[in-house]
Amino acid sequence: MLAGIARLKPTEPFPDEMFIRIFEIEDGVERTQYIETLRNTARQLKRVTEFNNIYKSFVLDYAQRQRQKGSKTAFTDQPLELVCGEWTANDLGVRTIRYDKNAMPMTLQACSHPILPVEILKNVDTATERITLAYFKSAAWQQITVDRNVCANTNKIVDALSQFGIEVTSDNAKNLVRYISDCVGLNPKTLEPKKSINRLGWVGSLFTPYTEDIRYEGDPDYEVIFRNIRQEGSFDAWKELCASLRENIPLRMMMAASFASVLLEPLRVLPFVLHVWGTTGTCKTVALMVAMSIWGNPKLGGLVKTMNMTRNAIMRNAAFLCSIPFAGDELQTIKDKWQGNFDQLIYQITEGVDRGRAKAYGGVDETRTWKNSFLFTGEEPITKANSGGGSKNRVIEIAIDGPLVDDGHYVSSVVQGNYGFAGRAFVEYLQETETAKLTERYRELFEEICVLDTTDKQAMAMSCLLLADELAVSLFWPSETPLAIEQVKQYLQSAKDVDVAGRAFQSVLNWAAKNPVRFEDPKAPDSPNKGEVWGKIDGDVLILNKDVLLDFLDRNGFDYTAVSKKWAERDLIRRNSQGKMVHQTKVYGIKSSYIKLVLPPDDDETDQDGFVMVDMEQMELPFD
């Protein structure tokens, strides 16, 4: 070949075989010597520039043809075979030959051991992708799943993969990124993205984890919950036990609230809270385990959570459960974290949306959402006298004064050995039933409850709970009668209970009634008031020092601006001549800012001091 090039005529082209021979030489030193010999011969022919140009073009063309030809991975016991383009992928690792600007070949290594992508998962909620890599280390094939953007960034791929023993450094990271990208791009059918999800609950008409069409790919932090959503033991044994337990109305309502959790999404109902409270020893925890045995293993720390967790943990767990109920035991254990008032907790969990969080590298994390019921137990109510109307609206509270089950130890052992069947059967029934039919029955119950003295939100939650009980009875306990509105109406908050402005006004009146001396003239003879003066009572008007009133409302959790506006709308505040609610007037000779509240008239047959008014002429006396 070398002798042939020396005999070339000035106009005769260089033969292709001469350049092909370059790529057939495996030894790098021998290949370089061969190229330089050709170049020296071309120089003697005064054709070196022509040789260099043709050589570069030939190298680029050859490299392109190699990519199109497409090599295949050839790892021993590989999970699958992929076309890998220009890469040589065998038990010695992954490498390729590239050519520098002088068309000189050089070997580039992507990884020193076998590695290849084997699966792509596409999240049905966010449309983001994750990729599963299989790699051979420590005499075994192993797998790791990472975000797709990790395998597209040389810095991220080093941080994410090196900690699992994959040999990737800042030197070969760029090549590994290119190799993985080539494998994905050259194998669109083999690596077609599969649907995945990182939470439980409804996905359109499907429900995880009861569907095989969607791959679960969640955070390891929730692996305990996910593993416990399963069936175990005997469905008949579970139904037989629950049939006797359901004679207790509060426990039955807990079960209904658990079933109702999966109705919220199809019925488009907001999340709600069912809180059962009472003294210790009433088997509240066991009742909660019974309610959660509908879905899986109700052991503590699994589906039944102790409430000793952070605010963020509560929201993250709710978002993971999504449609399956959140069960929290002993709510009072986090009382101090919420300053003794659970209003903010109630608002956050029943809104069904977590707050947004910024990412460290820019942008905002996906906003977590959920649509499930919340089952809490505790030793005291979850709402207080000064709780906001919104929090009372979203909670159904049940006070118990006796045990919910007779033998807590026996019930606990049975439900921890037999569980998970009812939830799956209930979901499958919902999937087979037209949503319009469920909605129609829900609206019927809602309208019946709205006739009572309650609010729309209370009616929504209770209607959903009653519908869930109806469906559970028809599916699992057909000999029972569904819960009736008469049986549960006592647990509904009345419109008056939810009315914050009304409760605040009554609290002010009660406070004033407990401190009548503060409204007496301290300068009057024999006056009992030897201390502060808060105002005075003038006929049907309670005149209160503004600062004193604001301090009282603030200490009791009421917002003056909010409640005073409602008081004015109900004519409970007397305005001044300019239409303002604050009067600049004198009380016992001292001018200051006062609020004038209109006292309500008596609503019973009592006089102004509380004594019963009796018509003596109409009264039959036992003596003459």
Coordinates of C-alpha atoms in Angstrom, one line a residue:
M1 CA 0.0 0.0 0.0
L2 CA 2.8 2.4 0.9
A3 CA 4.7 1.5 -2.3
G4 CA 1.5 2.1 -4.3
I5 CA 1.0 5.6 -3.1
A6 CA 4.6 6.5 -4.1
R7 CA 3.8 5.5 -7.7
L8 CA 0.7 7.7 -7.9
K9 CA 0.6 10.2 -10.7
P10 CA -0.1 13.9 -9.9
T11 CA -3.7 13.7 -11.1
E12 CA -4.5 10.2 -9.8
P13 CA -6.7 10.2 -6.6
F14 CA -5.7 8.6 -3.3
P15 CA -7.3 5.1 -3.0
D16 CA -10.0 4.5 -0.4
E17 CA -8.3 1.3 0.8
M18 CA -5.4 3.4 2.0
F19 CA -7.7 5.3 4.5
I20 CA -9.8 2.2 5.5
R21 CA -6.5 0.6 6.5
I22 CA -6.1 3.3 9.2
F23 CA -9.2 2.1 11.0
E24 CA -8.2 -1.5 10.8
I25 CA -5.1 -1.0 12.9
E26 CA -6.0 -1.4 16.5
D27 CA -2.6 -0.5 18.1
G28 CA -2.4 3.2 18.6
V29 CA 1.4 3.6 18.0
E30 CA 1.3 1.5 14.8
R31 CA -1.7 3.5 13.6
T32 CA 0.1 6.8 14.1
Q33 CA 3.3 5.5 12.4
Y34 CA 1.2 4.5 9.4
I35 CA -0.5 7.9 9.1
E36 CA 2.8 9.8 9.4
T37 CA 4.3 7.6 6.7
L38 CA 1.4 8.3 4.4
R39 CA 1.7 12.0 5.1
N40 CA 5.5 12.0 4.4
T41 CA 5.0 10.2 1.1
A42 CA 2.3 12.7 0.1
R43 CA 4.7 15.5 1.0
Q44 CA 7.3 14.1 -1.3
L45 CA 4.6 14.1 -4.0
K46 CA 3.9 17.7 -3.1
R47 CA 0.3 16.6 -2.3
V48 CA 0.3 16.9 1.5
T49 CA -2.4 19.5 1.7
E50 CA -4.7 17.4 -0.5
F51 CA -3.9 14.3 1.7
N52 CA -4.8 16.1 4.9
N53 CA -8.1 17.4 3.6
I54 CA -9.2 14.1 2.2
Y55 CA -8.1 12.3 5.4
K56 CA -10.2 14.6 7.6
S57 CA -13.2 14.2 5.4
F58 CA -12.8 10.4 5.3
V59 CA -12.5 10.3 9.1
L60 CA -15.7 12.3 9.6
D61 CA -17.5 10.2 7.1
Y62 CA -16.3 7.0 8.6
A63 CA -17.4 8.1 12.2
Q64 CA -20.8 9.1 10.9
R65 CA -21.3 5.7 9.2
Q66 CA -20.3 4.0 12.4
R67 CA -22.9 5.9 14.4
Q68 CA -25.6 4.9 11.8
K69 CA -24.4 1.3 11.8
G70 CA -25.2 1.2 15.6
S71 CA -23.3 -1.2 17.8
K72 CA -25.2 -3.1 20.5
T73 CA -24.5 -3.6 24.1
A74 CA -22.8 -6.9 24.8
F75 CA -22.7 -7.2 28.6
T76 CA -22.8 -10.6 30.3
D77 CA -26.3 -11.3 31.7
Q78 CA -27.4 -7.8 30.7
P79 CA -31.1 -7.0 31.6
L80 CA -31.8 -6.1 27.9
E81 CA -29.9 -5.4 24.7
L82 CA -29.8 -1.8 23.4
V83 CA -28.4 -0.2 20.3
C84 CA -25.7 2.1 21.5
G85 CA -24.4 3.7 18.3
E86 CA -20.8 4.6 18.2
W87 CA -20.1 3.1 21.7
T88 CA -18.4 -0.2 22.4
A89 CA -20.3 -1.5 25.4
N90 CA -19.0 -4.8 26.8
D91 CA -17.7 -6.3 30.1
L92 CA -14.6 -4.0 29.9
G93 CA -16.9 -0.9 30.2
V94 CA -18.2 1.6 27.8
R95 CA -15.9 3.5 25.4
T96 CA -15.7 5.0 21.9
I97 CA -13.1 6.4 19.5
R98 CA -13.3 10.0 18.6
Y99 CA -11.1 12.1 16.3
D100 CA -9.4 15.4 17.1
K101 CA -9.2 18.4 14.9
N102 CA -6.3 16.8 13.1
A103 CA -8.3 13.7 12.5
M104 CA -6.2 11.8 15.0
P105 CA -8.2 9.0 16.8
M106 CA -8.5 9.0 20.6
T107 CA -10.3 6.7 22.9
L108 CA -12.9 8.1 25.2
Q109 CA -14.3 6.2 28.2
A110 CA -17.8 6.7 29.5
C111 CA -17.6 4.2 32.3
S112 CA -15.2 1.5 33.4
H113 CA -17.9 -1.1 34.1
P114 CA -21.2 -2.2 32.5
I115 CA -24.0 0.3 32.7
L116 CA -27.1 1.0 30.6
P117 CA -30.6 2.6 30.9
V118 CA -33.3 -0.1 31.3
E119 CA -36.6 1.9 32.0
I120 CA -38.1 5.4 31.7
L121 CA -40.9 6.4 34.0
K122 CA -43.2 9.3 33.2
N123 CA -45.2 10.8 36.1
V124 CA -48.9 11.0 35.2
D125 CA -49.3 14.1 37.5
T126 CA -46.4 16.2 36.4
A127 CA -45.3 14.7 33.1
T128 CA -41.7 14.6 34.4
E129 CA -39.5 11.6 33.7
R130 CA -37.2 9.5 35.8
I131 CA -34.8 7.0 34.4
T132 CA -33.7 3.6 35.8
L133 CA -30.0 2.6 35.2
A134 CA -28.7 -0.9 35.6
Y135 CA -25.0 -1.3 36.4
F136 CA -22.7 -4.2 37.2
K137 CA -20.7 -3.8 40.4
S138 CA -19.6 -6.1 43.2
A139 CA -20.3 -9.2 41.0
A140 CA -24.0 -8.4 40.6
W141 CA -26.4 -6.3 38.5
Q142 CA -27.9 -3.4 40.5
Q143 CA -30.4 -0.7 39.7
I144 CA -31.0 2.9 40.6
T145 CA -33.7 5.3 39.5
V146 CA -32.9 9.1 39.2
D147 CA -34.6 12.2 37.8
R148 CA -34.1 12.5 34.0
N149 CA -32.3 15.8 34.4
V150 CA -29.6 14.1 36.5
C151 CA -28.5 12.2 33.4
A152 CA -28.4 15.3 31.3
N153 CA -26.1 17.4 33.5
T154 CA -22.4 16.6 34.1
N155 CA -22.3 18.0 37.6
K156 CA -25.5 16.4 38.7
I157 CA -24.6 13.0 37.4
V158 CA -21.4 12.9 39.4
D159 CA -23.2 13.8 42.6
A160 CA -26.1 11.5 42.1
L161 CA -24.4 8.3 40.8
S162 CA -21.0 8.2 42.4
Q163 CA -22.5 7.7 45.9
F164 CA -24.0 4.4 44.7
G165 CA -20.6 3.1 43.5
I166 CA -20.9 4.0 39.8
E167 CA -17.5 5.0 38.5
V168 CA -18.3 8.5 37.3
T169 CA -16.0 11.5 37.8
S170 CA -15.6 14.9 36.4
D171 CA -13.4 13.4 33.7
N172 CA -15.8 10.9 32.2
A173 CA -19.1 12.5 33.2
K174 CA -19.6 14.2 29.8
N175 CA -19.1 10.9 28.0
L176 CA -21.5 9.0 30.3
V177 CA -24.1 11.7 29.7
R178 CA -23.7 11.3 26.0
Y179 CA -23.8 7.5 26.1
I180 CA -27.0 7.4 28.1
S181 CA -28.6 9.9 25.8
D182 CA -27.6 7.9 22.7
C183 CA -29.0 4.7 24.2
V184 CA -32.3 6.4 25.0
G185 CA -32.5 8.1 21.6
L186 CA -31.6 5.0 19.6
N187 CA -34.1 2.7 21.4
P188 CA -37.4 4.5 21.4
K189 CA -39.5 1.4 21.4
T190 CA -37.6 -0.6 23.9
L191 CA -37.3 2.4 26.3
E192 CA -40.8 3.8 25.7
P193 CA -41.8 5.7 28.8
K194 CA -44.1 3.9 31.3
K195 CA -46.7 5.6 33.3
S196 CA -45.7 6.1 37.0
I197 CA -46.9 7.9 40.1
N198 CA -45.4 8.8 43.4
R199 CA -48.6 8.8 45.5
L200 CA -51.7 6.8 46.2
G201 CA -55.3 7.4 45.2
W202 CA -57.3 8.3 42.1
V203 CA -55.6 8.9 38.8
G204 CA -58.5 9.6 36.5
S205 CA -60.6 6.5 36.7
L206 CA -57.7 4.4 38.0
F207 CA -56.7 4.0 41.6
T208 CA -53.2 3.3 42.9
P209 CA -52.1 0.8 44.2
Y210 CA -54.9 -1.2 42.8
T211 CA -54.0 -0.8 39.1
E212 CA -51.3 -2.5 37.0
D213 CA -51.3 0.1 34.3
I214 CA -49.4 2.6 36.4
R215 CA -46.1 1.9 38.0
Y216 CA -45.6 3.1 41.6
E217 CA -42.4 5.0 42.0
G218 CA -42.5 6.8 45.3
D219 CA -40.2 8.4 47.9
P220 CA -38.5 5.8 50.2
D221 CA -39.9 7.8 53.1
Y222 CA -43.4 6.5 52.4
E223 CA -42.4 2.9 51.7
V224 CA -43.9 1.9 55.1
I225 CA -47.3 3.3 54.2
F226 CA -47.2 1.8 50.7
R227 CA -46.3 -1.7 51.9
N228 CA -49.2 -1.7 54.4
I229 CA -51.8 -0.9 51.7
R230 CA -52.5 -4.6 51.0
Q231 CA -54.8 -7.5 51.8
E232 CA -54.1 -10.0 54.5
G233 CA -56.0 -12.8 56.3
S234 CA -59.8 -13.4 56.0
F235 CA -62.3 -10.9 54.6
D236 CA -65.2 -12.9 56.2
A237 CA -63.5 -12.7 59.6
W238 CA -63.1 -9.0 59.3
K239 CA -66.7 -8.4 58.2
E240 CA -68.0 -10.6 61.1
L241 CA -66.0 -8.7 63.7
C242 CA -67.0 -5.3 62.3
A243 CA -70.7 -6.2 62.1
S244 CA -70.9 -6.3 65.9
L245 CA -68.7 -3.3 66.4
R246 CA -70.8 -1.1 64.1
E247 CA -73.6 -1.1 66.7
N248 CA -71.6 1.7 68.3
I249 CA -72.6 4.9 66.3
P250 CA -69.4 6.9 66.8
L251 CA -67.2 3.9 65.7
R252 CA -69.5 3.3 62.7
M253 CA -69.1 7.0 61.8
M254 CA -65.4 6.6 61.9
M255 CA -65.6 3.7 59.5
A256 CA -68.0 5.7 57.3
A257 CA -65.5 8.7 57.2
S258 CA -62.8 6.2 56.2
F259 CA -64.8 4.9 53.3
A260 CA -65.9 8.5 52.4
S261 CA -62.3 9.5 51.8
V262 CA -62.3 8.0 48.3
L263 CA -65.7 9.7 47.5
L264 CA -64.3 13.2 47.8
E265 CA -62.6 13.2 44.4
P266 CA -65.5 11.9 42.2
L267 CA -68.0 14.0 44.1
R268 CA -65.8 17.1 44.1
V269 CA -66.1 17.6 47.9
L270 CA -63.6 19.4 50.0
P271 CA -61.5 17.4 52.6
F272 CA -63.0 17.3 56.1
V273 CA -62.0 16.3 59.6
L274 CA -63.7 13.7 61.9
H275 CA -62.4 14.2 65.5
V276 CA -63.4 11.7 68.2
W277 CA -62.4 12.8 71.7
G278 CA -62.9 11.5 75.2
T279 CA -61.0 10.4 78.3
T280 CA -58.3 7.8 78.2
G281 CA -59.4 4.2 78.3
T282 CA -62.2 4.6 75.8
C283 CA -60.4 2.6 73.1
K284 CA -60.2 5.5 70.7
T285 CA -57.0 4.1 69.2
V286 CA -58.5 0.7 68.6
A287 CA -61.5 2.3 66.9
L288 CA -59.1 4.2 64.7
M289 CA -57.3 0.9 63.8
V290 CA -60.7 -0.6 62.9
A291 CA -61.4 2.3 60.5
M292 CA -58.0 2.0 58.8
S293 CA -58.2 -1.8 58.5
I294 CA -60.5 -1.1 55.6
W295 CA -57.4 -0.1 53.6
G296 CA -54.6 -2.2 55.0
N297 CA -52.5 -3.1 58.0
P298 CA -53.7 -0.6 60.7
K299 CA -50.7 -1.0 63.0
L300 CA -49.4 2.1 64.7
G301 CA -46.6 3.9 62.7
G302 CA -48.1 2.5 59.5
L303 CA -51.6 3.5 58.4
V304 CA -52.3 4.9 61.9
K305 CA -49.9 7.7 62.7
T306 CA -49.0 9.2 66.1
M307 CA -49.5 12.9 65.7
N308 CA -46.0 13.7 67.1
M309 CA -44.8 15.0 63.8
T310 CA -43.9 18.3 62.3
R311 CA -46.3 20.5 60.3
N312 CA -44.4 19.7 57.0
A313 CA -44.6 16.0 57.7
I314 CA -48.4 16.1 58.2
M315 CA -48.8 17.8 54.8
R316 CA -46.4 15.5 53.0
N317 CA -48.1 12.4 54.4
A318 CA -51.5 13.8 53.4
A319 CA -50.3 14.5 49.9
F320 CA -48.9 10.9 49.6
L321 CA -52.1 9.3 50.8
C322 CA -54.0 11.7 48.5
S323 CA -57.3 9.8 48.4
I324 CA -56.8 7.3 51.3
P325 CA -57.7 8.7 54.8
F326 CA -55.1 10.2 57.1
A327 CA -55.4 8.7 60.6
G328 CA -53.8 10.6 63.4
D329 CA -53.9 9.3 67.0
E330 CA -53.6 11.4 70.2
L331 CA -53.9 14.9 68.7
Q332 CA -53.1 16.6 72.0
T333 CA -49.5 15.5 71.7
I334 CA -48.9 18.4 69.3
K335 CA -50.9 20.9 71.1
D336 CA -47.9 23.0 72.1
K337 CA -46.6 23.1 68.5
W338 CA -49.9 24.9 67.5
Q339 CA -50.0 27.2 70.5
G340 CA -53.0 25.3 71.9
N341 CA -55.2 26.2 68.9
F342 CA -55.6 23.8 65.9
D343 CA -57.4 26.3 63.7
Q344 CA -54.4 26.8 61.4
L345 CA -53.9 23.0 61.1
I346 CA -57.6 22.5 60.2
Y347 CA -57.5 25.2 57.6
Q348 CA -54.3 23.8 56.0
I349 CA -55.3 20.2 55.8
T350 CA -58.9 20.9 54.6
E351 CA -57.8 23.3 51.9
G352 CA -56.1 20.2 50.2
V353 CA -53.1 22.3 49.0
D354 CA -49.7 22.5 50.5
R355 CA -47.8 25.8 50.4
G356 CA -45.2 26.2 47.5
R357 CA -41.5 25.8 48.2
A358 CA -38.6 27.2 46.3
K359 CA -35.9 24.9 45.0
A360 CA -32.3 25.4 46.0
Y361 CA -31.2 25.6 42.3
G362 CA -34.1 27.9 41.3
G363 CA -37.8 27.5 40.4
V364 CA -40.6 26.1 42.6
D365 CA -41.3 22.6 43.7
E366 CA -44.4 20.9 42.6
T367 CA -47.3 22.0 44.7
R368 CA -48.7 19.0 46.6
T369 CA -52.4 18.4 46.7
W370 CA -54.7 15.9 48.4
K371 CA -58.4 15.1 48.6
N372 CA -59.0 12.8 51.6
S373 CA -60.7 12.7 55.0
F374 CA -58.8 13.2 58.2
L375 CA -59.6 11.0 61.2
F376 CA -58.2 12.3 64.5
T377 CA -58.6 11.1 68.1
G378 CA -57.7 13.0 71.3
E379 CA -58.6 13.7 74.9
E380 CA -60.1 17.2 74.2
P381 CA -62.0 19.0 71.4
I382 CA -60.1 20.1 68.3
T383 CA -62.0 23.4 68.2
K384 CA -62.4 26.0 71.0
A385 CA -65.0 28.6 71.8
N386 CA -62.9 31.2 70.0
S387 CA -62.1 29.0 67.0
G388 CA -62.8 30.6 63.6
G389 CA -66.0 29.7 61.8
G390 CA -64.0 28.2 59.0
S391 CA -62.4 25.6 61.3
K392 CA -65.7 24.7 63.0
N393 CA -67.3 24.4 59.6
R394 CA -64.8 21.8 58.4
V395 CA -64.9 19.5 61.5
I396 CA -67.3 16.9 62.7
E397 CA -66.6 16.4 66.4
I398 CA -67.8 13.5 68.4
A399 CA -67.5 13.5 72.2
I400 CA -67.6 10.0 73.8
D401 CA -68.1 9.1 77.5
G402 CA -67.8 5.3 77.2
P403 CA -65.7 2.7 75.5
L404 CA -66.0 2.4 71.7
V405 CA -65.3 -1.4 71.9
D406 CA -65.7 -3.9 74.7
D407 CA -62.4 -5.8 74.3
G408 CA -59.8 -3.6 72.8
H409 CA -57.0 -6.2 72.9
Y410 CA -59.1 -8.8 71.0
V411 CA -60.3 -6.3 68.4
S412 CA -56.8 -4.9 67.8
S413 CA -55.4 -8.4 67.3
V414 CA -58.1 -9.4 64.8
V415 CA -57.9 -6.3 62.6
Q416 CA -54.1 -6.5 62.5
G417 CA -54.5 -10.0 61.1
N418 CA -57.4 -9.5 58.7
Y419 CA -57.4 -6.3 56.7
G420 CA -57.4 -4.5 53.3
F421 CA -60.2 -6.3 51.5
A422 CA -63.0 -3.8 52.0
G423 CA -61.1 -0.8 50.6
R424 CA -60.2 -2.5 47.4
A425 CA -63.8 -3.8 46.9
F426 CA -65.2 -0.4 47.7
V427 CA -63.0 1.3 45.1
E428 CA -63.8 -1.3 42.5
Y429 CA -67.5 -0.7 43.0
L430 CA -67.0 3.0 42.6
Q431 CA -65.1 2.4 39.3
E432 CA -68.0 0.3 38.0
T433 CA -70.7 2.9 39.1
E434 CA -71.6 6.0 37.2
T435 CA -70.5 9.1 39.0
A436 CA -73.7 10.8 38.1
K437 CA -75.6 8.2 40.1
L438 CA -73.4 8.8 43.2
T439 CA -73.7 12.5 42.8
E440 CA -77.5 12.4 42.6
R441 CA -77.8 10.5 45.9
Y442 CA -75.2 12.8 47.5
R443 CA -77.3 15.8 46.5
E444 CA -80.4 14.2 48.0
L445 CA -78.7 13.7 51.3
F446 CA -77.2 17.2 51.2
E447 CA -80.5 18.9 50.6
E448 CA -82.1 16.9 53.5
I449 CA -79.4 18.0 55.9
C450 CA -79.4 21.6 54.8
V451 CA -83.0 21.8 56.1
L452 CA -81.5 21.4 59.6
D453 CA -79.8 24.2 61.6
T454 CA -76.3 23.8 60.1
T455 CA -74.0 25.1 57.4
D456 CA -73.3 24.0 53.8
K457 CA -69.8 22.7 54.6
Q458 CA -71.1 20.7 57.5
A459 CA -73.8 19.3 55.3
M460 CA -71.2 18.4 52.6
A461 CA -69.1 16.4 55.0
M462 CA -72.0 14.6 56.6
S463 CA -73.7 13.8 53.3
C464 CA -70.5 12.3 52.0
L465 CA -70.2 10.3 55.2
L466 CA -73.8 9.0 55.1
L467 CA -73.4 8.1 51.4
A468 CA -70.3 6.1 52.2
D469 CA -72.1 4.2 54.9
E470 CA -75.0 3.4 52.6
L471 CA -72.6 1.9 50.0
A472 CA -70.7 0.0 52.6
V473 CA -73.9 -1.5 54.0
S474 CA -75.1 -2.6 50.5
L475 CA -71.6 -4.1 49.8
F476 CA -70.6 -5.7 53.0
W477 CA -73.4 -5.8 55.6
P478 CA -76.7 -6.0 53.7
S479 CA -78.6 -7.0 56.8
E480 CA -77.9 -3.6 58.4
T481 CA -79.9 -0.4 57.9
P482 CA -77.9 2.6 56.7
L483 CA -77.2 5.4 59.1
A484 CA -80.1 7.9 59.2
I485 CA -79.8 11.7 59.5
E486 CA -81.7 11.5 62.8
Q487 CA -78.9 9.3 64.2
V488 CA -76.1 11.8 63.4
K489 CA -77.6 15.3 63.4
Q490 CA -76.5 15.8 67.0
Y491 CA -72.9 15.9 65.7
L492 CA -73.5 18.7 63.2
Q493 CA -72.4 22.2 64.1
S494 CA -75.3 24.6 64.2
A495 CA -75.1 27.9 62.2
K496 CA -74.8 29.7 65.6
D497 CA -71.8 27.6 66.6
V498 CA -70.1 28.5 63.4
D499 CA -70.9 32.2 63.6
V500 CA -67.7 33.8 64.9
A501 CA -69.2 37.3 65.2
G502 CA -72.1 35.9 67.2
R503 CA -69.8 34.0 69.5
A504 CA -67.6 37.0 70.0
F505 CA -70.5 39.2 70.8
Q506 CA -71.9 36.7 73.3
S507 CA -68.4 36.4 74.9
V508 CA -68.3 40.2 75.4
L509 CA -71.7 40.1 77.1
N510 CA -70.7 37.2 79.3
W511 CA -67.5 39.0 80.2
A512 CA -69.3 42.2 81.1
A513 CA -71.9 40.3 83.1
K514 CA -69.1 38.7 85.1
N515 CA -67.6 42.1 85.9
P516 CA -70.5 44.5 86.6
V517 CA -68.5 46.4 89.1
R518 CA -66.2 47.8 86.3
F519 CA -69.2 49.7 84.9
E520 CA -70.1 51.5 88.1
D521 CA -69.2 55.1 88.8
P522 CA -66.2 55.1 91.1
K523 CA -67.0 58.6 92.4
A524 CA -70.5 57.6 93.6
P525 CA -71.0 57.3 97.3
D526 CA -70.5 53.7 98.5
S527 CA -69.4 52.7 95.0
P528 CA -68.1 49.1 94.9
N529 CA -65.7 50.0 92.1
K530 CA -62.3 50.7 93.6
G531 CA -60.3 49.9 90.4
E532 CA -60.5 50.3 86.6
V533 CA -63.5 51.7 84.8
W534 CA -64.3 49.9 81.6
G535 CA -67.4 51.9 80.6
K536 CA -71.1 52.0 81.7
I537 CA -74.4 50.5 81.0
D538 CA -76.9 53.0 79.7
G539 CA -80.3 51.5 79.2
D540 CA -80.1 49.0 76.4
V541 CA -76.5 50.1 75.4
L542 CA -73.2 48.8 76.8
I543 CA -70.6 51.5 76.5
L544 CA -67.1 50.0 76.4
N545 CA -63.7 51.6 76.4
K546 CA -62.3 50.8 73.0
D547 CA -58.8 49.7 74.3
V548 CA -60.4 47.5 76.9
L549 CA -62.6 45.8 74.3
L550 CA -59.8 45.3 71.8
D551 CA -57.6 43.8 74.6
F552 CA -60.4 41.3 75.6
L553 CA -61.1 40.3 72.0
D554 CA -57.4 39.8 71.2
R555 CA -56.8 37.7 74.4
N556 CA -59.7 35.4 73.4
G557 CA -58.7 35.0 69.8
F558 CA -61.2 37.3 68.1
D559 CA -60.3 39.9 65.5
Y560 CA -62.0 43.2 66.2
T561 CA -62.0 44.4 62.6
A562 CA -63.6 41.2 61.4
V563 CA -66.3 40.9 64.1
S564 CA -67.1 44.6 64.4
K565 CA -68.0 44.7 60.7
K566 CA -70.5 41.8 61.2
W567 CA -71.9 43.5 64.4
A568 CA -72.5 46.6 62.4
E569 CA -74.3 44.7 59.7
R570 CA -76.6 43.2 62.4
D571 CA -77.2 46.6 64.1
L572 CA -75.4 45.5 67.2
I573 CA -73.2 48.6 67.2
R574 CA -74.6 52.1 67.5
R575 CA -72.8 54.5 65.2
N576 CA -72.1 58.2 65.9
S577 CA -73.5 61.1 63.9
Q578 CA -70.7 60.7 61.3
G579 CA -71.6 57.0 60.9
K580 CA -68.4 55.8 62.6
M581 CA -68.4 53.0 65.2
V582 CA -66.0 54.8 67.7
H583 CA -67.6 57.5 69.9
Q584 CA -65.6 60.3 71.5
T585 CA -67.7 60.7 74.6
K586 CA -67.5 61.1 78.4
V587 CA -68.1 58.3 80.8
Y588 CA -68.2 59.3 84.4
G589 CA -66.6 62.6 83.5
I590 CA -63.7 61.2 81.5
K591 CA -63.7 61.7 77.7
S592 CA -62.2 58.8 75.7
S593 CA -62.9 56.4 72.7
Y594 CA -65.8 54.1 73.3
I595 CA -67.8 51.5 71.5
K596 CA -71.5 51.4 72.0
L597 CA -72.9 47.8 71.8
V598 CA -76.7 47.3 71.7
L599 CA -77.8 44.9 74.4
P600 CA -80.3 42.2 73.1
P601 CA -83.8 42.1 74.6
D602 CA -84.8 39.4 77.0
D603 CA -85.7 36.2 75.2
D604 CA -87.6 34.5 78.1
E605 CA -90.0 35.3 80.9
T606 CA -87.5 36.9 83.2
D607 CA -87.1 40.5 84.4
Q608 CA -84.0 42.6 84.0
D609 CA -82.4 41.0 87.1
G610 CA -83.2 37.4 86.2
F611 CA -86.2 36.9 88.5
V612 CA -89.2 35.1 87.0
M613 CA -92.1 37.4 86.5
V614 CA -95.3 35.9 88.0
D615 CA -98.9 37.2 87.7
M616 CA -100.1 36.8 91.3
E617 CA -103.7 37.3 90.3
Q618 CA -103.5 34.2 88.1
M619 CA -101.7 32.1 90.6
E620 CA -103.7 29.6 92.7
L621 CA -102.6 30.0 96.4
P622 CA -102.9 27.1 98.8
F623 CA -104.4 29.3 101.5
D624 CA -107.0 32.0 101.9

